Coordinates of C-alpha atoms and ligand atoms in Angstrom, one line a residue:
X124 CA 4.4 -37.1 -14.8
X125 CA 2.2 -35.0 -17.4
X126 CA -0.8 -33.2 -15.9
X127 CA -3.2 -31.7 -18.4
X128 CA -5.8 -29.3 -17.1
X129 CA -9.0 -29.8 -19.1
X130 CA -11.4 -27.6 -17.2
X131 CA -10.1 -24.5 -15.0
X132 CA -13.3 -22.9 -14.0
X133 CA -16.2 -23.4 -11.7
X134 CA -18.7 -22.2 -14.5
X135 CA -19.1 -23.5 -18.1
X136 CA -19.6 -21.7 -21.6
X137 CA -18.5 -22.4 -25.0
X138 CA -14.6 -22.0 -24.4
X139 CA -14.8 -22.4 -20.3
X140 CA -14.8 -25.9 -19.0
X141 CA -15.5 -27.3 -15.4
X142 CA -12.8 -28.5 -13.3
X143 CA -11.1 -31.9 -14.7
X144 CA -7.5 -33.0 -14.5
X145 CA -5.7 -35.4 -16.8
X146 CA -2.6 -37.2 -15.6
X147 CA -0.5 -39.3 -18.2
X148 CA -3.5 -39.7 -20.1
X149 CA -4.9 -42.5 -17.9
X150 CA -6.1 -41.1 -14.5
X151 CA -8.6 -38.3 -14.1
X152 CA -9.3 -36.1 -11.3
X153 CA -12.8 -34.7 -11.1
X154 CA -15.4 -34.9 -14.0
X155 CA -16.6 -31.7 -14.6
X156 CA -15.7 -31.7 -18.3
X157 CA -14.1 -34.9 -18.7
X158 CA -16.2 -36.5 -21.6
X159 CA -16.6 -32.9 -23.4
X160 CA -13.0 -32.4 -23.7
X161 CA -11.6 -35.6 -24.6
X162 CA -12.1 -37.6 -27.9
X163 CA -14.0 -41.3 -27.7
X164 CA -10.4 -42.8 -28.0
X165 CA -8.9 -40.7 -25.3
X166 CA -11.6 -41.5 -23.1
X167 CA -10.9 -45.3 -23.6
X168 CA -7.2 -44.6 -22.4
X169 CA -9.0 -43.7 -19.0
X170 CA -8.2 -46.3 -16.2
X171 CA -9.6 -44.4 -13.2
X172 CA -11.5 -41.4 -12.1
X173 CA -10.7 -39.8 -8.7
X174 CA -13.6 -37.6 -7.4
X175 CA -13.0 -35.0 -5.0
X176 CA -16.5 -34.6 -3.7
X177 CA -20.3 -34.6 -5.0
X178 CA -20.8 -30.9 -6.4
X179 CA -22.2 -31.0 -9.8
X180 CA -19.3 -29.3 -11.3
X181 CA -17.1 -32.0 -10.2
X182 CA -18.9 -35.0 -11.5
X183 CA -20.8 -33.6 -14.5
X184 CA -19.7 -35.8 -17.0
X185 CA -19.6 -39.0 -15.2
X186 CA -22.8 -40.0 -16.8
X187 CA -21.4 -39.5 -20.2
X188 CA -18.4 -41.0 -19.6
X189 CA -20.3 -44.4 -18.4
X190 CA -22.5 -44.4 -21.3
X191 CA -19.4 -44.3 -23.8
X192 CA -17.9 -47.0 -21.6
X193 CA -21.3 -49.1 -21.6
X194 CA -21.5 -48.6 -25.5
X195 CA -17.8 -50.2 -26.1
X196 CA -18.6 -53.0 -23.5
X197 CA -15.8 -51.6 -21.2
X198 CA -15.5 -50.7 -17.3
X199 CA -14.4 -47.6 -15.8
X200 CA -13.1 -47.6 -12.3
X201 CA -14.3 -44.6 -10.2
X202 CA -12.8 -44.1 -6.6
X203 CA -14.1 -41.5 -4.0
X204 CA -16.0 -41.1 -0.6
X205 CA -19.0 -42.8 0.4
X206 CA -21.2 -39.3 0.0
X207 CA -20.0 -39.3 -3.6
X208 CA -21.2 -43.1 -4.2
X209 CA -24.5 -42.1 -2.5
X210 CA -25.2 -38.9 -4.6
X211 CA -24.5 -40.8 -7.9
X212 CA -26.5 -43.7 -7.1
X213 CA -29.4 -41.7 -5.8
X214 CA -29.7 -38.7 -8.3
X215 CA -27.7 -39.4 -11.4
X216 CA -27.0 -43.2 -12.1
X217 CA -30.6 -44.0 -10.8
X218 CA -32.4 -45.8 -13.4
X219 CA -34.4 -42.6 -14.0
X220 CA -32.2 -39.8 -15.0
X221 CA -29.6 -42.1 -16.3
X222 CA -29.0 -45.7 -16.2
X223 CA -27.9 -47.9 -13.3
X224 CA -24.3 -47.9 -14.4
X225 CA -22.9 -48.8 -11.1
X226 CA -25.0 -51.9 -11.2
X227 CA -25.6 -52.9 -14.7
X228 CA -24.9 -55.0 -16.5
X229 CA -25.2 -57.4 -14.1
X230 CA -21.9 -59.1 -12.6
X231 CA -19.9 -56.6 -14.7
X232 CA -21.0 -53.3 -14.1
X233 CA -19.9 -50.3 -16.3
X234 CA -18.7 -48.4 -13.4
X235 CA -16.7 -50.1 -10.7
X236 CA -16.7 -47.8 -7.6
X237 CA -14.3 -48.0 -4.9
X238 CA -14.6 -46.2 -1.7
X239 CA -11.8 -44.1 -0.6
X240 CA -10.7 -43.3 2.8
X241 CA -8.8 -40.0 4.0
X242 CA -4.9 -40.8 4.8
X243 CA -5.1 -44.4 3.8
X244 CA -2.6 -44.9 1.1
X245 CA -3.8 -46.6 -2.1
X246 CA -2.1 -47.9 -5.1
X247 CA -4.1 -47.2 -8.2
X248 CA -3.0 -48.1 -11.6
X249 CA 0.3 -48.0 -10.6
X250 CA 0.4 -44.7 -8.6
X251 CA 0.2 -44.0 -5.0
X252 CA -2.9 -42.3 -3.9
X253 CA -3.3 -40.5 -0.8
X254 CA -6.5 -38.8 -0.1
X255 CA -6.6 -35.7 2.4
X256 CA -9.6 -34.0 4.2
X257 CA -9.9 -30.4 3.3
X258 CA -12.6 -27.9 4.2
X259 CA -15.7 -27.4 1.9
X260 CA -19.2 -27.2 2.4
X261 CA -19.5 -30.7 1.8
X262 CA -17.3 -34.0 2.6
X263 CA -14.6 -33.3 0.3
X264 CA -10.9 -35.0 -0.5
X265 CA -7.8 -33.9 -2.0
X266 CA -5.7 -36.2 -3.8
X267 CA -1.7 -36.5 -3.8
X268 CA -0.8 -38.7 -6.6
X269 CA 2.8 -40.2 -6.7
X270 CA 4.1 -41.6 -10.0
X271 CA 6.5 -44.7 -10.2
X272 CA 9.4 -42.4 -10.9
X273 CA 8.9 -40.4 -7.7
X274 CA 7.0 -37.3 -9.0
X275 CA 4.3 -36.0 -6.8
X276 CA 1.4 -33.6 -7.3
X277 CA -1.2 -32.6 -4.9
X278 CA -4.7 -31.4 -6.1
X279 CA -6.8 -30.2 -3.1
X280 CA -10.1 -30.0 -4.9
X281 CA -12.6 -27.2 -3.5
X282 CA -11.4 -26.1 -0.3
X283 CA -11.7 -23.0 2.2
X284 CA -9.3 -22.0 4.6
X285 CA -7.7 -24.6 7.2
X286 CA -5.4 -26.9 5.2
X287 CA -2.7 -26.7 8.0
X288 CA -3.7 -30.2 9.1
X289 CA -3.1 -31.7 5.8
X290 CA 0.4 -30.4 5.2
X291 CA 2.0 -33.1 7.5
X292 CA 0.9 -35.5 5.5
X293 CA 1.9 -34.3 2.0
X294 CA 5.0 -33.5 -0.1
X295 CA 4.3 -32.3 -3.2
X296 CA 6.4 -30.9 -6.1
X297 CA 3.7 -29.2 -7.5
X298 CA 0.3 -27.9 -5.8
X299 CA -3.0 -27.4 -7.8
X300 CA -5.5 -25.8 -5.6
X301 CA -8.5 -23.5 -6.1
X302 CA -9.0 -19.7 -6.0
X303 CA -12.7 -19.3 -6.6
X304 CA -13.1 -15.5 -6.2
X305 CA -11.0 -12.4 -5.6
X306 CA -10.0 -10.8 -2.0
X307 CA -13.4 -8.6 -2.0
X308 CA -15.2 -11.9 -1.6
X309 CA -13.7 -12.8 1.4
X310 CA -16.7 -13.5 3.5
X311 CA -18.6 -15.5 0.3
X312 CA -15.2 -17.8 0.4
X313 CA -15.3 -18.3 3.9
X314 CA -18.9 -19.1 4.1
X315 CA -18.8 -21.4 1.1
X316 CA -15.3 -23.2 1.6
X317 CA -13.4 -21.5 -1.1
X318 CA -10.0 -19.6 -1.1
X319 CA -9.4 -16.0 -2.3
X320 CA -5.5 -15.1 -3.1
X321 CA -5.2 -13.6 0.4
X322 CA -6.6 -16.9 1.8
X323 CA -4.1 -19.0 -0.3
X324 CA -1.5 -16.9 0.8
X325 CA -2.1 -17.6 4.6
X326 CA -2.3 -21.4 3.7
X327 CA 0.9 -21.3 1.7
X328 CA 2.6 -19.3 4.3
X329 CA 1.8 -22.0 6.9
X330 CA 3.0 -24.8 4.4
X331 CA 6.3 -23.0 4.3
X332 CA 6.6 -22.9 7.7
X333 CA 6.1 -26.4 8.3
X334 CA 7.7 -27.9 5.3
X335 CA 10.4 -25.7 4.7
X336 CA 9.7 -25.1 1.1
X337 CA 7.0 -24.3 -1.3
X338 CA 6.1 -26.0 -4.6
X339 CA 5.1 -24.2 -7.6
X340 CA 1.1 -23.5 -7.3
X341 CA -1.3 -23.7 -9.9
X342 CA -4.8 -22.5 -9.2
X343 CA -8.1 -23.5 -10.8
X344 CA -12.0 -23.3 -10.1
X345 CA -12.2 -19.5 -11.1
X346 CA -15.2 -17.9 -11.3
X347 CA -14.6 -16.3 -14.8
X348 CA -16.4 -13.2 -14.3
X349 CA -13.9 -12.4 -11.7
X350 CA -10.9 -13.9 -13.3
X351 CA -9.1 -10.4 -13.8
X352 CA -9.2 -9.4 -10.4
X353 CA -8.4 -13.1 -9.0
X354 CA -5.4 -12.7 -11.4
X355 CA -4.0 -9.5 -10.0
X356 CA -4.5 -11.0 -6.5
X357 CA -2.5 -14.1 -7.3
X358 CA 0.3 -12.1 -9.0
X359 CA 0.7 -9.9 -5.7
X360 CA 0.7 -13.1 -3.7
X361 CA 3.4 -14.8 -5.9
X362 CA 5.5 -11.8 -5.4
X363 CA 5.0 -11.3 -1.6
X364 CA 5.9 -15.3 -1.4
X365 CA 8.6 -15.0 -4.2
X366 CA 7.0 -18.2 -5.7
X367 CA 5.7 -19.4 -8.8
X368 CA 1.7 -19.3 -8.6
X369 CA -0.2 -19.4 -11.8
X370 CA -3.9 -19.5 -13.0
X371 CA -4.8 -22.5 -14.7
X372 CA -6.5 -22.7 -18.1
X373 CA -8.2 -25.0 -20.1
X374 CA -5.3 -26.8 -22.2
X375 CA -2.7 -26.0 -20.0
X376 CA 0.0 -28.8 -19.8
X377 CA 2.3 -29.2 -16.7
X378 CA 5.4 -31.5 -16.7
X379 CA 6.8 -33.1 -13.4
Ligands
ZN271 ZN1 -17.6 -27.8 -4.4
ZN272 ZN1 -16.5 -26.7 -7.5

């Protein structure tokens, strides 16, 4: 399994992109920078987009991807939970801001949306997918993705503390999660459903107690203004837990 981090931040600028992951060139998780990071031919290789939640930094490029598929007469499969469907159809692809790509063209809409249920195993494009519920300000799911050769990666999406309930359902060989802010922002992080290095440490400690191991960890969704402080905090956590924990970056490629 090859995982390409297209966007690793919660803000966008010339060189920083919103969160998007690309797996084996065909499955995307989140679409914050999916169109802006991929050529048209790379976009056409996409078979499915899994969305974690409705926030703009995770769905931003859905309209652009849909337009590119529409102009090619192609269909893109999107999977997520009901609130994401509702927000896409109500606010983005609503016939006012942009075309109703979930309904048009009639009979063969450009976007084929499938609702996902947490903890119900799905087979999507040859991968076993398990959505898990995480703690964020709005309903959010992470995705465990298992390839046909048994490689397992888990991406939590945006999440605050309290992942212990999820750990029993997953066995990742690689964990991609979020650390939005440094320890000095712990109150902000708790209030807004995000992690700091110390809050991540607590989650990983529980994981190790429950599962008896820790996978390598890559963190994304950093606030770039606070990245130096986050990086120092992550280095300390990696040392304390004696585990590989790295900051993701745009263009990072991970092989499983
Ligand atoms: Zn969010
Ligand atoms: Zn976010």
